[in-house]
mmCIF file of C-alpha atoms in Angstrom:
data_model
loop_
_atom_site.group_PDB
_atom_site.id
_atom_site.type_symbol
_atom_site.label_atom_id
_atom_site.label_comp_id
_atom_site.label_asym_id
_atom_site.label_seq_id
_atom_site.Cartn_x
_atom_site.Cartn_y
_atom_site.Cartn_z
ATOM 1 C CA UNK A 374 22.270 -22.813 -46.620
ATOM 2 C CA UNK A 375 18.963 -23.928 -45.084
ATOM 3 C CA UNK A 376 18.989 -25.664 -41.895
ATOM 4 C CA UNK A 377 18.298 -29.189 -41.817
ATOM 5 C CA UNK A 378 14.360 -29.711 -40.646
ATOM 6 C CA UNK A 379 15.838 -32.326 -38.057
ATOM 7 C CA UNK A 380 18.087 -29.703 -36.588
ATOM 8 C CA UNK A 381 15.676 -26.969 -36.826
ATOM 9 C CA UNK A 382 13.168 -29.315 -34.463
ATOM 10 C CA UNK A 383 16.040 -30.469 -31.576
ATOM 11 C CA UNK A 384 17.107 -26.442 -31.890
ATOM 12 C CA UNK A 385 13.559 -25.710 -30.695
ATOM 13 C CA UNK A 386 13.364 -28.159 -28.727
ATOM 14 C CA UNK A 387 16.573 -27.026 -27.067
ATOM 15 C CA UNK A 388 15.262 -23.517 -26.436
ATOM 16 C CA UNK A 389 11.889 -25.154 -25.089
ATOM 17 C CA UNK A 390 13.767 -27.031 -22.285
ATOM 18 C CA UNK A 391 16.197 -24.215 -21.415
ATOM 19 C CA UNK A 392 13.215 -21.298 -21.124
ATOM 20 C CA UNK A 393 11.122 -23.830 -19.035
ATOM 21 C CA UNK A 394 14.376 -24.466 -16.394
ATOM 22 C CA UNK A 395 14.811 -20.643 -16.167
ATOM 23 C CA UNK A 396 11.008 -20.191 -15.306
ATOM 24 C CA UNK A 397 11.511 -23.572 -13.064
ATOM 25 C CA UNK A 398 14.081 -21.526 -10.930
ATOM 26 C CA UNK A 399 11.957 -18.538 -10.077
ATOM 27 C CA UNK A 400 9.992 -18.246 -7.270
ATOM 28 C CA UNK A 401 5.894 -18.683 -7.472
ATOM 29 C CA UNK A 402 4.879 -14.995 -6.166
ATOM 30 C CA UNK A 403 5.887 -12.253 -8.434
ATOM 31 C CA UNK A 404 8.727 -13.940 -10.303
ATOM 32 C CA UNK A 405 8.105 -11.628 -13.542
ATOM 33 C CA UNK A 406 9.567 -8.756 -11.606
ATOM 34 C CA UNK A 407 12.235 -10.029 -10.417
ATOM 35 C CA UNK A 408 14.684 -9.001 -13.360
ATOM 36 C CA UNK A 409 15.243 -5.024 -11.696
ATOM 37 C CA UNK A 410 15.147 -3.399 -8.809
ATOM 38 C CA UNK A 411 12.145 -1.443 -7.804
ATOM 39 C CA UNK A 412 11.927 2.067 -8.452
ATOM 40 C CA UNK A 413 13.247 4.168 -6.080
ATOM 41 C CA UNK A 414 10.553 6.497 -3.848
ATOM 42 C CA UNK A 415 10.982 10.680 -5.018
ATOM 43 C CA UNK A 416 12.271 12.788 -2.014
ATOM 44 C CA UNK A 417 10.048 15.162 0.078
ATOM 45 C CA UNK A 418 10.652 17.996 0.505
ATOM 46 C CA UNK A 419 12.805 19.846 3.761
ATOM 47 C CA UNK A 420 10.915 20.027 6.915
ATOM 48 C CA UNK A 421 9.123 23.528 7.844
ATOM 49 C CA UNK A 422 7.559 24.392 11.432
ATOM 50 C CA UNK A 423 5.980 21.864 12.955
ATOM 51 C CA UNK A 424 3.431 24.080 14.805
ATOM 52 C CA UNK A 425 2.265 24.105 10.584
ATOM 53 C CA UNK A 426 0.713 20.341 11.566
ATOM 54 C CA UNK A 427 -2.726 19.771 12.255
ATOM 55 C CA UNK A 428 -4.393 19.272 16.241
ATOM 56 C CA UNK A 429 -6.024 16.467 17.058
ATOM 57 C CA UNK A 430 -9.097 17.651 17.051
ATOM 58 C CA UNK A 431 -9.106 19.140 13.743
ATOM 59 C CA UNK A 432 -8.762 15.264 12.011
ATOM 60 C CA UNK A 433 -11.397 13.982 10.282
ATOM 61 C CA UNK A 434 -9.714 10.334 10.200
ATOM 62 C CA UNK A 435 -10.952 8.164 13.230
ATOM 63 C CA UNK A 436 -8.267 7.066 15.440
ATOM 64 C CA UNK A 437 -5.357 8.585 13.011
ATOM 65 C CA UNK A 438 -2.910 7.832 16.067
ATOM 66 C CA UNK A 439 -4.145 4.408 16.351
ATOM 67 C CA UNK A 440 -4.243 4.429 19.767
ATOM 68 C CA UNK A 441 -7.830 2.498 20.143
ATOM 69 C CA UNK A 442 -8.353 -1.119 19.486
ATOM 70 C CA UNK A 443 -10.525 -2.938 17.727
ATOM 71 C CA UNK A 444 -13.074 -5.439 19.251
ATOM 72 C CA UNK A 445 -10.582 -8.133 19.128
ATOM 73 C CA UNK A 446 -7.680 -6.235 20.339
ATOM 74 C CA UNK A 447 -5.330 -7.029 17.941
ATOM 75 C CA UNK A 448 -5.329 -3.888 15.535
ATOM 76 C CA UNK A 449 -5.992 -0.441 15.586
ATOM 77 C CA UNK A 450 -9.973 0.030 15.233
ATOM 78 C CA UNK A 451 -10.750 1.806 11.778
ATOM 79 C CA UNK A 452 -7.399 0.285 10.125
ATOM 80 C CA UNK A 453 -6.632 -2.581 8.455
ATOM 81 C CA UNK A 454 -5.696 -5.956 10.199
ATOM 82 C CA UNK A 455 -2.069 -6.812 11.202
ATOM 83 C CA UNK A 456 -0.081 -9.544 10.536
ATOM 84 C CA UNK A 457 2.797 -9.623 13.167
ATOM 85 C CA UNK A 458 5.003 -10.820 9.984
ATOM 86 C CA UNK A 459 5.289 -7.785 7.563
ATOM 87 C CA UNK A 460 2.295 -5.269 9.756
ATOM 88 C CA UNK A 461 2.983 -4.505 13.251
ATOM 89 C CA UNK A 462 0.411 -2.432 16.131
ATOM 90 C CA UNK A 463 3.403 -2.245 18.118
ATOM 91 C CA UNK A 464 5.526 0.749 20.207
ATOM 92 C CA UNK A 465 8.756 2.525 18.974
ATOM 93 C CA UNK A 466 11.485 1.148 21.712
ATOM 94 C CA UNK A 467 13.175 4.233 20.901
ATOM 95 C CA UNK A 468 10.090 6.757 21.659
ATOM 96 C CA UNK A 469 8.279 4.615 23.914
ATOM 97 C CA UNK A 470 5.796 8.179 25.075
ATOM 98 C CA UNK A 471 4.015 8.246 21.028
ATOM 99 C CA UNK A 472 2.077 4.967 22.273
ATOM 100 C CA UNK A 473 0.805 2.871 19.668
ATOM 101 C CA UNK A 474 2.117 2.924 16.066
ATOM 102 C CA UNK A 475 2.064 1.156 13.174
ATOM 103 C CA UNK A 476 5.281 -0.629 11.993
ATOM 104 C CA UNK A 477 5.796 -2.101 8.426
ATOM 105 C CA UNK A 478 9.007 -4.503 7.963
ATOM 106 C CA UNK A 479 8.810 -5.143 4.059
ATOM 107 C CA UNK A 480 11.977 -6.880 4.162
ATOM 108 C CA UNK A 481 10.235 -10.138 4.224
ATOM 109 C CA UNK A 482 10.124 -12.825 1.312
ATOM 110 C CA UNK A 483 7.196 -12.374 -0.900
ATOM 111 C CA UNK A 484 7.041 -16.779 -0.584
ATOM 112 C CA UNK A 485 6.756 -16.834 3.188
ATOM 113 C CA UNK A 486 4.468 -13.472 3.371
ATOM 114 C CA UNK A 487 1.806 -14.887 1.275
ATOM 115 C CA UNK A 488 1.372 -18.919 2.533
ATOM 116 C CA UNK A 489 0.803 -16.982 6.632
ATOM 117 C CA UNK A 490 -1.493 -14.542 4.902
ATOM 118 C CA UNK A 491 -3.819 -17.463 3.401
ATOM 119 C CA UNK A 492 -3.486 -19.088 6.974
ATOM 120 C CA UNK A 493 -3.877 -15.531 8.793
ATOM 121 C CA UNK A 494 -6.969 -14.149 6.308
ATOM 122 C CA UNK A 495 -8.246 -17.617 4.713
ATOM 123 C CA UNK A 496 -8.244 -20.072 7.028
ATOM 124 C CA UNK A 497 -8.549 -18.192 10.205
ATOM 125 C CA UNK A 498 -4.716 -18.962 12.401
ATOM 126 C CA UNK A 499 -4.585 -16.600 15.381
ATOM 127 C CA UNK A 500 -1.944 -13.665 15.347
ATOM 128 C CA UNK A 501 0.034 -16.029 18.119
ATOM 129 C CA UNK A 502 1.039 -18.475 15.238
ATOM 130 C CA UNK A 503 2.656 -15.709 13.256
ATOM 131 C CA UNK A 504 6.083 -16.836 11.940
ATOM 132 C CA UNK A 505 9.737 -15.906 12.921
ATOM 133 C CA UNK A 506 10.819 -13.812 9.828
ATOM 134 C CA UNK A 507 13.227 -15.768 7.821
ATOM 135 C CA UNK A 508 16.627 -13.550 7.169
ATOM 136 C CA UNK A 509 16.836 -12.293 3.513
ATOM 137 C CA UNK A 510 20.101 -12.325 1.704
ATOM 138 C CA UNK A 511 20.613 -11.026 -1.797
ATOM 139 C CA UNK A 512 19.374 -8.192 -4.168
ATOM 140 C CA UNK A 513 16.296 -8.580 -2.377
ATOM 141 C CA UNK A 514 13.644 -8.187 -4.990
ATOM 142 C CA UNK A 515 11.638 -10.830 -4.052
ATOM 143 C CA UNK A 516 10.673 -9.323 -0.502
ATOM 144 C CA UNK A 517 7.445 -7.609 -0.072
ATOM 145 C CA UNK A 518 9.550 -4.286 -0.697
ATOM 146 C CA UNK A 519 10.880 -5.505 -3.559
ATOM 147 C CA UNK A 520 7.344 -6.915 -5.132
ATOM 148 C CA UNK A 521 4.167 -5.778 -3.507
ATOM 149 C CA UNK A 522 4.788 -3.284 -0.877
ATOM 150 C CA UNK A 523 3.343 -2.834 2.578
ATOM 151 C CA UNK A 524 0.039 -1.335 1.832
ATOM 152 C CA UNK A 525 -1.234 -0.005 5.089
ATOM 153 C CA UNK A 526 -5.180 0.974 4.693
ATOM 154 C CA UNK A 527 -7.728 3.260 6.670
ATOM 155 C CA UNK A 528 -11.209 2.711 6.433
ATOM 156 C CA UNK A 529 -13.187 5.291 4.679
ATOM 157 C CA UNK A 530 -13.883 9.298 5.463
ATOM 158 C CA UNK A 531 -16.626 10.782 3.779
ATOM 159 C CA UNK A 532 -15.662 13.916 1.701
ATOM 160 C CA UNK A 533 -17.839 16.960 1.127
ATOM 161 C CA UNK A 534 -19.072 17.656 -2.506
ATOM 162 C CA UNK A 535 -16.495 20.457 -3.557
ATOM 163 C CA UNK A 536 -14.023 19.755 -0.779
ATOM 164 C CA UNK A 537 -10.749 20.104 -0.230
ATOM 165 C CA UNK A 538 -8.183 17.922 1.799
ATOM 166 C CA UNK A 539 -4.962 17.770 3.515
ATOM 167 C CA UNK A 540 -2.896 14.909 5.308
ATOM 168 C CA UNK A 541 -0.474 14.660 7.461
ATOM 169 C CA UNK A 542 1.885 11.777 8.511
ATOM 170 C CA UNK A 543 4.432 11.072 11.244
ATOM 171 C CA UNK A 544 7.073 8.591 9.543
ATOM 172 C CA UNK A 545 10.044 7.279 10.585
ATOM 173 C CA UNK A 546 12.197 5.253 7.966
ATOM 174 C CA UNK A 547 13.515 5.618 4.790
ATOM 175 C CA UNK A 548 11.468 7.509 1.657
ATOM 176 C CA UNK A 549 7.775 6.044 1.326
ATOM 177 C CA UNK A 550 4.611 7.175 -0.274
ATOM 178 C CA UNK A 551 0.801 8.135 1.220
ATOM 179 C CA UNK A 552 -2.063 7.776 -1.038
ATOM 180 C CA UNK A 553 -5.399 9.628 -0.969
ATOM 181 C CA UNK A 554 -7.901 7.155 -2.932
ATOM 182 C CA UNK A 555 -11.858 8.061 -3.554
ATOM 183 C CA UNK A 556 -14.579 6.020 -3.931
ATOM 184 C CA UNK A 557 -18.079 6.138 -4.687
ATOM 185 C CA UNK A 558 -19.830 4.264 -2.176
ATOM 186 C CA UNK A 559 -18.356 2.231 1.057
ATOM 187 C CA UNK A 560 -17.404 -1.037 -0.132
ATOM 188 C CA UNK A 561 -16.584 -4.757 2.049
ATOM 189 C CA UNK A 562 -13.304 -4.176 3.537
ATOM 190 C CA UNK A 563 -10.748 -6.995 4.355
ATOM 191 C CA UNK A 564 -6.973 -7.400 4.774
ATOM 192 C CA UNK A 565 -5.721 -6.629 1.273
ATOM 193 C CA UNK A 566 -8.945 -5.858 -0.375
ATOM 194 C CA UNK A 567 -7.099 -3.890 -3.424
ATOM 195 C CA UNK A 568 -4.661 -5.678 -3.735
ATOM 196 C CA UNK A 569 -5.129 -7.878 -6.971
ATOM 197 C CA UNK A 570 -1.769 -10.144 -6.268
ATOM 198 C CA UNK A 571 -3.007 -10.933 -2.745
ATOM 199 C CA UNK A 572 -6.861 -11.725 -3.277
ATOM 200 C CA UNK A 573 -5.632 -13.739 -6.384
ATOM 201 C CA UNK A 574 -3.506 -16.086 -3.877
ATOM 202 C CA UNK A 575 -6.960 -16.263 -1.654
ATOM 203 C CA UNK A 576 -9.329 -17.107 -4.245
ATOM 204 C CA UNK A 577 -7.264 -19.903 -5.180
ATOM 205 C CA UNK A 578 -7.049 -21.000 -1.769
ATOM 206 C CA UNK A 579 -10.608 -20.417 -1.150
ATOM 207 C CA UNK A 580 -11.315 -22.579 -4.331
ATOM 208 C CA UNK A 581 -13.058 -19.950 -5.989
ATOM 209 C CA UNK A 582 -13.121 -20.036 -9.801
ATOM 210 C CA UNK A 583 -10.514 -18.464 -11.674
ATOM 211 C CA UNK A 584 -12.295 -18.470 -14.850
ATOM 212 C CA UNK A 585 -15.975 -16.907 -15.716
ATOM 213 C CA UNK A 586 -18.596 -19.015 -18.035
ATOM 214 C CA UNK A 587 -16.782 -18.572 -21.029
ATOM 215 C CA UNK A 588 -14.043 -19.736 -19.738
ATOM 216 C CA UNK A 589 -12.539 -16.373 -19.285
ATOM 217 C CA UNK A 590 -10.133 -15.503 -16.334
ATOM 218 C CA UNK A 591 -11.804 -12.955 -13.380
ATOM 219 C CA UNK A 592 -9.928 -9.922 -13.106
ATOM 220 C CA UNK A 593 -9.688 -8.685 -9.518
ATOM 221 C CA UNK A 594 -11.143 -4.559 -10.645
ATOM 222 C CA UNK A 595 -9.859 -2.126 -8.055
ATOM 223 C CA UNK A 596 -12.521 -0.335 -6.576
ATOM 224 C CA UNK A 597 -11.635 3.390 -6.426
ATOM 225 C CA UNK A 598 -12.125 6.011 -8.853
ATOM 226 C CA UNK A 599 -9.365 8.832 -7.690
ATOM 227 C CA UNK A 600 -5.832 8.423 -6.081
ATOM 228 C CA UNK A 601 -3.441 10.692 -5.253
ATOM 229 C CA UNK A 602 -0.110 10.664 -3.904
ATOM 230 C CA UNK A 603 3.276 12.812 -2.081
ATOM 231 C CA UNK A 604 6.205 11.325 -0.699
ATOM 232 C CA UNK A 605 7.476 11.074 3.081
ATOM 233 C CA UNK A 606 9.961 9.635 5.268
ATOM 234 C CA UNK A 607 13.692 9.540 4.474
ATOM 235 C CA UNK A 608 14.620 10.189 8.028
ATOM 236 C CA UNK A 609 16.004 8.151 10.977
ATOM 237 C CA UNK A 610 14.143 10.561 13.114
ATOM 238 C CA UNK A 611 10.227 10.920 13.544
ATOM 239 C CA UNK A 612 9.171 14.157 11.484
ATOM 240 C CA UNK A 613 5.677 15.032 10.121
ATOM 241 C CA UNK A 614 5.313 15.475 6.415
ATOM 242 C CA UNK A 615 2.428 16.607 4.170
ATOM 243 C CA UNK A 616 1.815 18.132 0.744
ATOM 244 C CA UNK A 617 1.905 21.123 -1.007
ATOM 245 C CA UNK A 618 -1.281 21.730 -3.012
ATOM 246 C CA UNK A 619 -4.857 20.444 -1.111
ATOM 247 C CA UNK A 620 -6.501 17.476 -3.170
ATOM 248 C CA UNK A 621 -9.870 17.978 -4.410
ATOM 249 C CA UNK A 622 -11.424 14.290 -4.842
ATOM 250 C CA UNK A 623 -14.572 15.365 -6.386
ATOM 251 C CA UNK A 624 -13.435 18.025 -8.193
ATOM 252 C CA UNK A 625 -12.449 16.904 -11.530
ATOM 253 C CA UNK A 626 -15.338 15.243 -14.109
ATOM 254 C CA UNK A 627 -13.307 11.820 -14.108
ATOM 255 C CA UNK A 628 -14.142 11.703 -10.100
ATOM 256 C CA UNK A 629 -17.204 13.451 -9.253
ATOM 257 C CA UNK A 630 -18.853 11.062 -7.741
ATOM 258 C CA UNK A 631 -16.252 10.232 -5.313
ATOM 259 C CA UNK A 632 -18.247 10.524 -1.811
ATOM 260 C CA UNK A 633 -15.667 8.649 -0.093
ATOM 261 C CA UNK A 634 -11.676 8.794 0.647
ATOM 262 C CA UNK A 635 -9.263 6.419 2.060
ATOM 263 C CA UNK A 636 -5.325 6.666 2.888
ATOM 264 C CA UNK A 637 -3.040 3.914 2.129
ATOM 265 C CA UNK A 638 0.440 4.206 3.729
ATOM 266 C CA UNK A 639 3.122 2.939 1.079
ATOM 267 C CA UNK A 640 6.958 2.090 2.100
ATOM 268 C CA UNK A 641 8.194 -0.546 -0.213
ATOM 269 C CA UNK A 642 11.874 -0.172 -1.368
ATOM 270 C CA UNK A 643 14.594 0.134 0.200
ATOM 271 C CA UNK A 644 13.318 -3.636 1.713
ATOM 272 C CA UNK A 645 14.087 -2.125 5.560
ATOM 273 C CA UNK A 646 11.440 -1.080 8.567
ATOM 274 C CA UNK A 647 9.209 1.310 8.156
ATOM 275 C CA UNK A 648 7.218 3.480 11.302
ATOM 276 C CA UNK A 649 4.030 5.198 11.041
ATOM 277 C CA UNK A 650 1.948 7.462 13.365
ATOM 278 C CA UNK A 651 -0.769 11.107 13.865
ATOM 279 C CA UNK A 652 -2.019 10.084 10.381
ATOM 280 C CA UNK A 653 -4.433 13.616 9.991
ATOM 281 C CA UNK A 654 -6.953 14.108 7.230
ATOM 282 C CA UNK A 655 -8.296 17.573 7.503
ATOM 283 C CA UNK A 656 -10.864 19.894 5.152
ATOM 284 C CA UNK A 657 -9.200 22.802 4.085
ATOM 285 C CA UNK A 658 -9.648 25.818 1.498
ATOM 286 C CA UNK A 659 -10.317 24.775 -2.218
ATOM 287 C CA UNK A 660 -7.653 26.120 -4.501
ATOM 288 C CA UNK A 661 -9.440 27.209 -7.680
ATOM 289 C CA UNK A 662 -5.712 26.722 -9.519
ATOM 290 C CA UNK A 663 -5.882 22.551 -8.445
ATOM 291 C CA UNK A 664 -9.786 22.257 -9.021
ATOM 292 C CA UNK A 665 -9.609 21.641 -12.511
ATOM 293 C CA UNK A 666 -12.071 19.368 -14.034
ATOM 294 C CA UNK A 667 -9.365 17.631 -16.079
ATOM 295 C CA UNK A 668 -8.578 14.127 -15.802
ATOM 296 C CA UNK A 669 -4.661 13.913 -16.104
ATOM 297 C CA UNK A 670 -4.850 16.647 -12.656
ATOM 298 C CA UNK A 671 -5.996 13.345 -10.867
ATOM 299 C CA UNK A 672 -2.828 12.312 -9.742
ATOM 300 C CA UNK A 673 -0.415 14.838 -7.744
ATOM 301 C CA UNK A 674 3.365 14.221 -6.930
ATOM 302 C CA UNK A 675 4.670 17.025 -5.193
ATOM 303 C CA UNK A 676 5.185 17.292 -1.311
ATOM 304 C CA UNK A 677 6.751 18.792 1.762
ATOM 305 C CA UNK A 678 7.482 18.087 5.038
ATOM 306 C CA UNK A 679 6.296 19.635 8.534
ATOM 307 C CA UNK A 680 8.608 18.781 11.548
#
């Protein structure tokens, strides 16, 4: 029997209310991702020798132990900014002799990460007004592990046409990822450059337009041509991982023109603290087996670990 029309309209009506109380009830930043849990980072691989790791000397990354400062002193020159919330220049109380290192807490709340970072990177608060972390409770999906991740950028190293590359990373923590991404030319830098959820929040608090002339909305376009990836950490000790296979950014005919590379250090989930240090970029021997010119040989997964 056919509904009567009056019911059929309060029915919808119904619906309407209850879908626009759920959406009411999630938070502002990421709330379309909050229905499962992140997925988990794959395991390296067991450590080898660490006499396999890199000198100094030998690393084509400036200031890879991030032991310099910038001009303002308040982050490692040749790295992104910190944020004393989620990023941290900071020491390891528990190895006090590696110096300076880079620590990455992404159990923080996506809501309070993003309101400092528009007050940090918009409107200009010094790193002395950063705010006391508020404790996290919960599945915690809607912390920065859970949602965005603590992308940790270099600036850029020029690559050679043909070249080959390997890097090395000192991690302490549980399982995270390290990106190699290419680009064609040196681009403006700033503190979450490609990162579309973050420059999103600060064009809006900017006041920049969200729409184009046809009334179309801007996409933020991520500005590299090649990534790359390999897995690290899982330990509550310091160890030195690196990958298998070398990566050939140029190599392939979807990224030939990459002149430039970049690393991004990656921890997101579990939400916990995350320790960083000796990030090494060094040329070594093409293998003819990786330097394919196929696109879908872009993107490499496997990895290992140096001690």
């Amino acid at each position: 029997m056919a509904m009567n029309p009056v019911f059929r309209l309060l029915a919808r009506a119904a619906v309407l209310v209850l879908a626009i109380v759920a959406c009411a009830s999630l938070p502002v930043f990421g709330a379309a991702r909050l229905q499962r849990p992140p997925r988990p980072v794959p395991a390296a691989e067991k450590p080898v020798e660490k006499d396999q790791a890199p000198d100094a000397k030998a690393n084509l990354l400036p200031n890879g132990n991030f032991e310099t400062p910038a001009a303002d002193g308040t982050h490692p020159v040749h790295w992104q900014q910190v944020d004393n919330l989620v990023f941290f220049w900071t020491t390891d109380p528990e190895a006090t002799e590696r110096g300076k290192v880079i620590k990455i807490d992404t159990d923080v709340y996506q809501k309070q990460a993003y309101p400092w970072w528009i007050d940090r990177f918009v409107h200009g608060k010094p790193l002395s007004q950063a705010p006391t972390k508020t404790p996290t409770s919960g599945p915690k999906y809607d912390t920065i592990g859970g949602l965005d991740g603590g992308w940790y950028w270099s600036d850029f190293i020029e690559v050679a046409k043909g070249g080959a590359y390997q890097v090395y990373v000192d991690v302490k923590g549980p399982g995270c990822l390290v990106f190699m991404r290419g680009y064609e030319k040196k681009v403006p830098l700033s503190f979450g450059d490609e990162e579309p959820a973050a420059q999103e929040q600060f064009r809006r608090a900017r006041g920049d337009p969200l729409t184009d002339a046809n009334g179309r909305p801007i996409k933020y376009r991520l500005r590299y041509l090649y990534t790359t990836k390999f897995a690290a950490g899982g330990s509550d000790q310091w160890q030195t991982y690196t990958h298998i296979k070398p990566r050939h950014p140029n190599s392939r005919d979807i990224t030939e023109k990459v002149r430039y590379i970049r690393i991004m250090l990656y921890p997101f989930w579990p939400a916990a603290t995350y320790w960083f240090d000796n990030v090494r970029v060094v040329e070594v021997k093409p293998d003819a087996g990786q330097a394919r010119p196929k696109a879908e040989e872009a993107d490499l997964e496997e990895g290992k670990v140096v001690r």
